[in-house]
Amino acid sequence: MDSLINHPGIIALFSVVVLIMLLLDLGIFNKNSHVVSNKEALIWSVVWISLSMGFSGVIYYFMGVEKFSQFQSAYWIEKALSVDNLFVFIMVFGFFNVPKENHHRVLFWGIIGALLLRAVFIFSGVELIKLTYLPVMTIFGREMEINVVLTLFGFFLVYAGIKSAFTEDDDDEEKDFSTSPGARVIHRFFKVSKNYDKDHFFTIENGIKMATPMLVVVGVIEFTDLLFAVDSIPAIFAIAPDDPFILYTSNIFAILGLRSLYFLLANFIHLFSKLKYGLAIILAFIGVKMVISPVYHIDSMHSLMVVGGVLVLSVLASVIFPEKKKEQA
């Protein structure tokens, strides 16, 4: 099976594009903290999605339709599950009263941390999967090769999907994010000021260097993404369990577009009120795909069609059947 590891030029292209875009994003276009407008967020969203689709086109040209569909499936699964995570980001920023002009900076450094964590999860996960195949066995007259890790992931995703469908949104709204492990780690290693100092992570108060609440928020965002990865990483393993480069590149392109998507989501949250049910279906579908894979293989193109169809239908349902505003007590 062809892999990106056999195409160093594609790996180099991916690395150069990501590095240049990160430098442009933080060093030029967002050098000074400011409130991101809907227009700016839309432009950046289009840029990141276009880059992702362009990179998938390179994969299609050099590696064929199978790798292309794997990249697309993993990308849209990650992008879809990321939206659910962005709802939590909105609540975190509200809880800590983060000034709107500082949201982008927090998300930027939070996503840089996510890039490193995803590399660890994906590359170590692929190696673990390779080590956990059981010997080929014959069941009901049919030879099967069962992977312990993928099967466990599958059952977990089915459970996560069912749980997600029946979880009330109010549960998250009542969370005290100041007790998050991410916040506790920052408080353990630094003295933390109660006041923001523009967009700085550290400040000087009474001659003492202290962390600002901005650093605490980054810690909370990083921990939130770590929890989120528990669902999203197993889900993409169902797409290409033996190709970490397809998984990592699709994952990173999806994550890098999160900041601009966040600012759009914050203003058009009503368009996603039914998305959680779509995500629940996607998680359950991917879980079932993993569990039954030794018996029946669902190819990447069909997976892509299911994921895309569920996402479109959930957004349409959100528009057609908008969530009623809660009455004030």
Short mmCIF file of C-alpha atoms in Angstrom, two decimals:
data_model
loop_
_atom_site.label_atom_id
_atom_site.label_comp_id
_atom_site.label_asym_id
_atom_site.label_seq_id
_atom_site.Cartn_x
_atom_site.Cartn_y
_atom_site.Cartn_z
CA MET A 1 0.00 0.00 0.00
CA ASP A 2 1.38 3.40 -1.02
CA SER A 3 2.21 5.74 1.84
CA LEU A 4 3.23 9.33 2.19
CA ILE A 5 6.52 8.12 3.66
CA ASN A 6 7.41 7.05 0.11
CA HIS A 7 6.79 10.59 -1.13
CA PRO A 8 9.23 12.92 0.70
CA GLY A 9 8.26 15.76 -1.64
CA ILE A 10 4.68 15.71 -0.31
CA ILE A 11 5.95 15.70 3.27
CA ALA A 12 8.21 18.67 2.48
CA LEU A 13 5.33 20.53 0.79
CA PHE A 14 3.09 19.97 3.82
CA SER A 15 5.79 21.18 6.24
CA VAL A 16 6.60 24.31 4.22
CA VAL A 17 2.94 25.29 3.75
CA VAL A 18 2.11 24.89 7.45
CA LEU A 19 5.22 26.77 8.60
CA ILE A 20 4.70 29.68 6.19
CA MET A 21 1.01 30.01 7.09
CA LEU A 22 1.74 29.99 10.83
CA LEU A 23 4.41 32.67 10.40
CA LEU A 24 2.08 34.80 8.27
CA ASP A 25 -0.80 34.32 10.68
CA LEU A 26 0.96 35.33 13.88
CA GLY A 27 3.83 37.42 12.55
CA ILE A 28 2.06 39.61 9.99
CA PHE A 29 -1.74 39.41 9.83
CA ASN A 30 -2.25 39.09 13.59
CA LYS A 31 0.86 40.75 14.94
CA ASN A 32 -1.29 43.13 16.94
CA SER A 33 -4.17 41.71 18.98
CA HIS A 34 -7.58 42.74 17.66
CA VAL A 35 -11.18 41.58 17.53
CA VAL A 36 -11.55 39.23 14.56
CA SER A 37 -14.46 40.28 12.34
CA ASN A 38 -16.82 37.90 10.56
CA LYS A 39 -15.27 38.93 7.23
CA GLU A 40 -11.73 38.17 8.40
CA ALA A 41 -12.80 34.87 9.95
CA LEU A 42 -14.60 33.87 6.75
CA ILE A 43 -11.58 34.74 4.59
CA TRP A 44 -9.22 32.69 6.77
CA SER A 45 -11.69 29.80 6.87
CA VAL A 46 -11.81 29.77 3.07
CA VAL A 47 -7.99 29.98 2.91
CA TRP A 48 -7.45 27.01 5.24
CA ILE A 49 -10.12 24.84 3.63
CA SER A 50 -8.74 25.70 0.18
CA LEU A 51 -5.22 24.75 1.25
CA SER A 52 -6.54 21.49 2.69
CA MET A 53 -8.43 20.64 -0.49
CA GLY A 54 -5.42 21.62 -2.59
CA PHE A 55 -3.18 19.32 -0.58
CA SER A 56 -5.70 16.49 -0.98
CA GLY A 57 -5.51 17.15 -4.72
CA VAL A 58 -1.74 16.60 -4.58
CA ILE A 59 -2.37 13.31 -2.78
CA TYR A 60 -4.91 12.29 -5.44
CA TYR A 61 -2.48 13.11 -8.26
CA PHE A 62 0.50 11.24 -6.83
CA MET A 63 -1.15 8.51 -4.76
CA GLY A 64 -4.59 7.79 -6.18
CA VAL A 65 -8.23 7.89 -5.15
CA GLU A 66 -7.91 5.58 -2.13
CA LYS A 67 -5.42 7.80 -0.28
CA PHE A 68 -7.38 10.87 -1.41
CA SER A 69 -10.61 9.51 0.10
CA GLN A 70 -8.75 8.54 3.30
CA PHE A 71 -7.40 12.08 3.66
CA GLN A 72 -10.82 13.62 2.98
CA SER A 73 -12.61 11.28 5.39
CA ALA A 74 -10.12 11.86 8.21
CA TYR A 75 -10.13 15.63 7.55
CA TRP A 76 -13.91 16.04 7.69
CA ILE A 77 -14.29 13.74 10.69
CA GLU A 78 -11.72 15.81 12.58
CA LYS A 79 -13.27 19.08 11.39
CA ALA A 80 -16.76 17.96 12.42
CA LEU A 81 -15.70 16.76 15.86
CA SER A 82 -13.71 19.97 16.32
CA VAL A 83 -16.88 22.04 16.11
CA ASP A 84 -18.15 20.32 19.24
CA ASN A 85 -14.91 21.26 20.97
CA LEU A 86 -15.29 24.89 19.92
CA PHE A 87 -18.51 25.15 21.90
CA VAL A 88 -16.43 24.43 25.01
CA PHE A 89 -13.86 27.05 23.98
CA ILE A 90 -16.65 29.63 23.84
CA MET A 91 -17.66 28.74 27.41
CA VAL A 92 -14.02 28.82 28.62
CA PHE A 93 -13.50 32.34 27.23
CA GLY A 94 -16.76 33.45 28.82
CA PHE A 95 -15.91 31.91 32.19
CA PHE A 96 -12.53 33.68 32.38
CA ASN A 97 -13.85 36.91 30.80
CA VAL A 98 -11.09 36.87 28.19
CA PRO A 99 -11.11 40.14 26.19
CA LYS A 100 -12.29 39.44 22.64
CA GLU A 101 -9.14 40.92 21.11
CA ASN A 102 -7.10 38.23 22.92
CA HIS A 103 -9.11 35.21 21.76
CA HIS A 104 -7.00 34.68 18.64
CA ARG A 105 -3.70 34.67 20.54
CA VAL A 106 -4.97 32.10 23.06
CA LEU A 107 -6.26 29.85 20.29
CA PHE A 108 -3.02 30.18 18.32
CA TRP A 109 -0.83 28.90 21.15
CA GLY A 110 -3.43 26.34 22.16
CA ILE A 111 -3.36 24.93 18.64
CA ILE A 112 0.46 24.89 18.56
CA GLY A 113 0.31 22.61 21.59
CA ALA A 114 -2.33 20.49 19.88
CA LEU A 115 -0.02 19.98 16.86
CA LEU A 116 2.62 18.43 19.12
CA LEU A 117 0.17 16.29 21.11
CA ARG A 118 -1.50 14.96 17.94
CA ALA A 119 1.88 13.88 16.57
CA VAL A 120 2.54 11.85 19.73
CA PHE A 121 -0.95 10.29 19.74
CA ILE A 122 -1.08 9.44 16.04
CA PHE A 123 2.42 8.06 15.48
CA SER A 124 2.48 6.08 18.73
CA GLY A 125 -1.08 4.88 18.10
CA VAL A 126 -0.23 3.51 14.66
CA GLU A 127 2.75 1.62 16.11
CA LEU A 128 0.55 0.23 18.90
CA ILE A 129 -2.02 -0.96 16.37
CA LYS A 130 0.68 -2.76 14.40
CA LEU A 131 1.65 -4.68 17.55
CA THR A 132 -1.84 -5.77 18.57
CA TYR A 133 -3.04 -7.91 15.67
CA LEU A 134 -4.11 -11.37 16.84
CA PRO A 135 -3.04 -14.42 14.80
CA VAL A 136 -5.33 -15.13 11.85
CA MET A 137 -8.18 -17.31 13.05
CA THR A 138 -11.04 -19.14 11.36
CA ILE A 139 -14.52 -18.29 12.64
CA PHE A 140 -17.62 -19.83 11.05
CA GLY A 141 -15.45 -21.05 8.21
CA ARG A 142 -14.03 -17.59 7.50
CA GLU A 143 -10.49 -16.37 8.13
CA MET A 144 -10.34 -13.21 10.24
CA GLU A 145 -7.54 -10.96 11.52
CA ILE A 146 -8.70 -9.10 14.60
CA ASN A 147 -6.89 -6.10 16.05
CA VAL A 148 -7.37 -5.71 19.80
CA VAL A 149 -6.81 -1.94 19.92
CA LEU A 150 -9.06 -1.12 16.95
CA THR A 151 -11.83 -3.33 18.35
CA LEU A 152 -11.63 -1.64 21.76
CA PHE A 153 -11.60 1.78 20.07
CA GLY A 154 -14.67 0.73 18.10
CA PHE A 155 -16.71 -0.22 21.15
CA PHE A 156 -15.57 2.96 22.90
CA LEU A 157 -16.71 5.15 19.97
CA VAL A 158 -20.12 3.47 19.85
CA TYR A 159 -20.48 4.18 23.58
CA ALA A 160 -19.23 7.76 23.12
CA GLY A 161 -21.71 8.35 20.31
CA ILE A 162 -24.67 7.09 22.34
CA LYS A 163 -23.56 9.09 25.39
CA SER A 164 -23.09 12.25 23.30
CA ALA A 165 -26.60 12.02 21.87
CA PHE A 166 -28.17 11.98 25.33
CA THR A 167 -25.91 14.48 27.11
CA GLU A 168 -27.59 17.76 27.98
CA ASP A 169 -25.78 20.93 26.87
CA ASP A 170 -26.48 22.50 30.26
CA ASP A 171 -24.00 20.10 31.86
CA ASP A 172 -21.05 21.94 30.25
CA GLU A 173 -22.44 25.39 30.94
CA GLU A 174 -22.29 24.76 34.70
CA LYS A 175 -18.62 23.68 34.72
CA ASP A 176 -16.11 25.51 36.90
CA PHE A 177 -13.14 25.74 34.54
CA SER A 178 -10.93 27.22 37.25
CA THR A 179 -10.66 23.70 38.71
CA SER A 180 -9.60 22.16 35.38
CA PRO A 181 -6.34 20.17 35.57
CA GLY A 182 -4.95 22.59 32.96
CA ALA A 183 -5.62 25.55 35.29
CA ARG A 184 -4.26 23.70 38.33
CA VAL A 185 -0.97 22.97 36.53
CA ILE A 186 -0.43 26.67 35.80
CA HIS A 187 -1.28 27.65 39.39
CA ARG A 188 1.09 24.97 40.67
CA PHE A 189 4.14 26.30 38.80
CA PHE A 190 3.41 30.04 38.67
CA LYS A 191 1.99 32.80 40.79
CA VAL A 192 -1.04 34.00 38.90
CA SER A 193 -2.28 37.57 38.77
CA LYS A 194 -5.98 38.32 38.86
CA ASN A 195 -5.61 40.90 36.11
CA TYR A 196 -4.97 40.69 32.37
CA ASP A 197 -2.04 42.64 30.95
CA LYS A 198 -3.04 43.20 27.32
CA ASP A 199 -2.16 39.98 25.46
CA HIS A 200 0.81 39.04 27.64
CA PHE A 201 1.16 35.69 29.39
CA PHE A 202 3.34 37.19 32.12
CA THR A 203 3.33 40.53 33.93
CA ILE A 204 5.17 42.34 36.74
CA GLU A 205 3.20 43.22 39.85
CA ASN A 206 4.94 44.87 42.83
CA GLY A 207 8.28 43.78 41.40
CA ILE A 208 7.19 40.13 41.14
CA LYS A 209 6.88 38.29 37.82
CA MET A 210 3.50 36.59 37.64
CA ALA A 211 1.48 34.66 35.07
CA THR A 212 -1.65 36.39 33.80
CA PRO A 213 -5.06 34.69 33.45
CA MET A 214 -4.20 34.39 29.72
CA LEU A 215 -1.73 31.60 30.53
CA VAL A 216 -4.33 29.86 32.68
CA VAL A 217 -6.80 29.93 29.79
CA VAL A 218 -4.19 28.41 27.45
CA GLY A 219 -3.68 25.63 30.01
CA VAL A 220 -7.43 24.97 30.13
CA ILE A 221 -7.68 24.99 26.32
CA GLU A 222 -4.79 22.51 26.04
CA PHE A 223 -6.39 20.13 28.54
CA THR A 224 -9.76 20.45 26.81
CA ASP A 225 -8.14 19.51 23.51
CA LEU A 226 -6.45 16.55 25.20
CA LEU A 227 -9.87 15.25 26.29
CA PHE A 228 -11.28 15.95 22.85
CA ALA A 229 -8.50 13.93 21.22
CA VAL A 230 -9.68 10.87 23.15
CA ASP A 231 -12.69 10.76 20.80
CA SER A 232 -11.26 12.19 17.60
CA ILE A 233 -7.99 10.26 17.34
CA PRO A 234 -9.57 6.78 17.68
CA ALA A 235 -12.18 7.85 15.10
CA ILE A 236 -9.63 8.63 12.39
CA PHE A 237 -7.75 5.38 13.06
CA ALA A 238 -10.69 3.63 11.43
CA ILE A 239 -9.85 5.44 8.16
CA ALA A 240 -6.15 4.62 7.69
CA PRO A 241 -4.78 2.68 10.68
CA ASP A 242 -1.50 1.92 8.93
CA ASP A 243 -0.67 5.37 7.52
CA PRO A 244 0.29 7.96 10.15
CA PHE A 245 1.15 10.59 7.53
CA ILE A 246 -2.35 10.60 6.03
CA LEU A 247 -3.80 10.81 9.54
CA TYR A 248 -1.44 13.53 10.76
CA THR A 249 -1.60 15.81 7.72
CA SER A 250 -5.41 15.63 7.55
CA ASN A 251 -5.61 16.20 11.32
CA ILE A 252 -3.30 19.20 11.27
CA PHE A 253 -5.05 20.89 8.35
CA ALA A 254 -8.36 20.46 10.18
CA ILE A 255 -6.96 21.87 13.44
CA LEU A 256 -5.24 24.85 11.82
CA GLY A 257 -8.57 26.09 10.52
CA LEU A 258 -10.15 26.00 13.98
CA ARG A 259 -9.33 29.57 14.98
CA SER A 260 -11.18 31.20 12.09
CA LEU A 261 -13.99 28.67 12.44
CA TYR A 262 -14.27 29.59 16.13
CA PHE A 263 -15.01 33.24 15.37
CA LEU A 264 -17.66 32.28 12.81
CA LEU A 265 -19.19 29.75 15.18
CA ALA A 266 -19.40 32.24 18.03
CA ASN A 267 -21.63 34.48 15.90
CA PHE A 268 -23.63 31.79 14.09
CA ILE A 269 -24.00 29.19 16.80
CA HIS A 270 -27.67 28.68 15.93
CA LEU A 271 -26.63 26.99 12.67
CA PHE A 272 -25.19 24.09 14.65
CA SER A 273 -27.82 23.37 17.32
CA LYS A 274 -28.48 19.84 15.96
CA LEU A 275 -24.84 19.09 15.17
CA LYS A 276 -24.32 17.08 18.33
CA TYR A 277 -26.76 14.44 17.05
CA GLY A 278 -24.89 14.27 13.75
CA LEU A 279 -21.59 13.86 15.59
CA ALA A 280 -23.11 11.11 17.73
CA ILE A 281 -24.15 9.24 14.58
CA ILE A 282 -20.68 9.70 13.05
CA LEU A 283 -18.93 8.40 16.19
CA ALA A 284 -21.24 5.38 16.35
CA PHE A 285 -20.80 4.68 12.63
CA ILE A 286 -17.00 4.81 12.87
CA GLY A 287 -17.14 2.59 15.96
CA VAL A 288 -19.26 -0.02 14.17
CA LYS A 289 -16.91 0.17 11.17
CA MET A 290 -13.97 -0.66 13.46
CA VAL A 291 -15.73 -3.54 15.20
CA ILE A 292 -16.95 -5.24 12.02
CA SER A 293 -13.78 -4.59 9.97
CA PRO A 294 -12.48 -8.18 10.35
CA VAL A 295 -15.75 -9.40 8.81
CA TYR A 296 -16.75 -6.60 6.45
CA HIS A 297 -14.63 -3.69 5.17
CA ILE A 298 -16.33 -0.34 4.53
CA ASP A 299 -14.07 1.52 2.12
CA SER A 300 -12.95 5.10 2.63
CA MET A 301 -15.11 6.56 -0.14
CA HIS A 302 -18.30 5.15 1.39
CA SER A 303 -17.17 6.40 4.82
CA LEU A 304 -16.64 9.85 3.33
CA MET A 305 -20.15 9.82 1.84
CA VAL A 306 -21.70 8.84 5.18
CA VAL A 307 -19.76 11.48 7.15
CA GLY A 308 -20.49 14.21 4.60
CA GLY A 309 -24.17 13.29 4.36
CA VAL A 310 -24.67 13.26 8.13
CA LEU A 311 -22.95 16.65 8.52
CA VAL A 312 -25.05 18.28 5.80
CA LEU A 313 -28.29 16.84 7.20
CA SER A 314 -27.47 17.94 10.77
CA VAL A 315 -26.77 21.53 9.65
CA LEU A 316 -29.96 21.57 7.53
CA ALA A 317 -31.91 20.27 10.53
CA SER A 318 -30.43 23.06 12.66
CA VAL A 319 -31.64 25.68 10.16
CA ILE A 320 -35.07 24.14 9.55
CA PHE A 321 -35.72 23.34 13.21
CA PRO A 322 -33.85 26.09 15.12
CA GLU A 323 -33.33 25.72 18.83
CA LYS A 324 -35.81 27.73 20.87
CA LYS A 325 -34.29 30.38 23.07
CA LYS A 326 -34.54 29.63 26.76
CA GLU A 327 -36.84 31.92 28.67
CA GLN A 328 -35.31 33.89 31.46
CA ALA A 329 -36.49 32.82 34.89
#
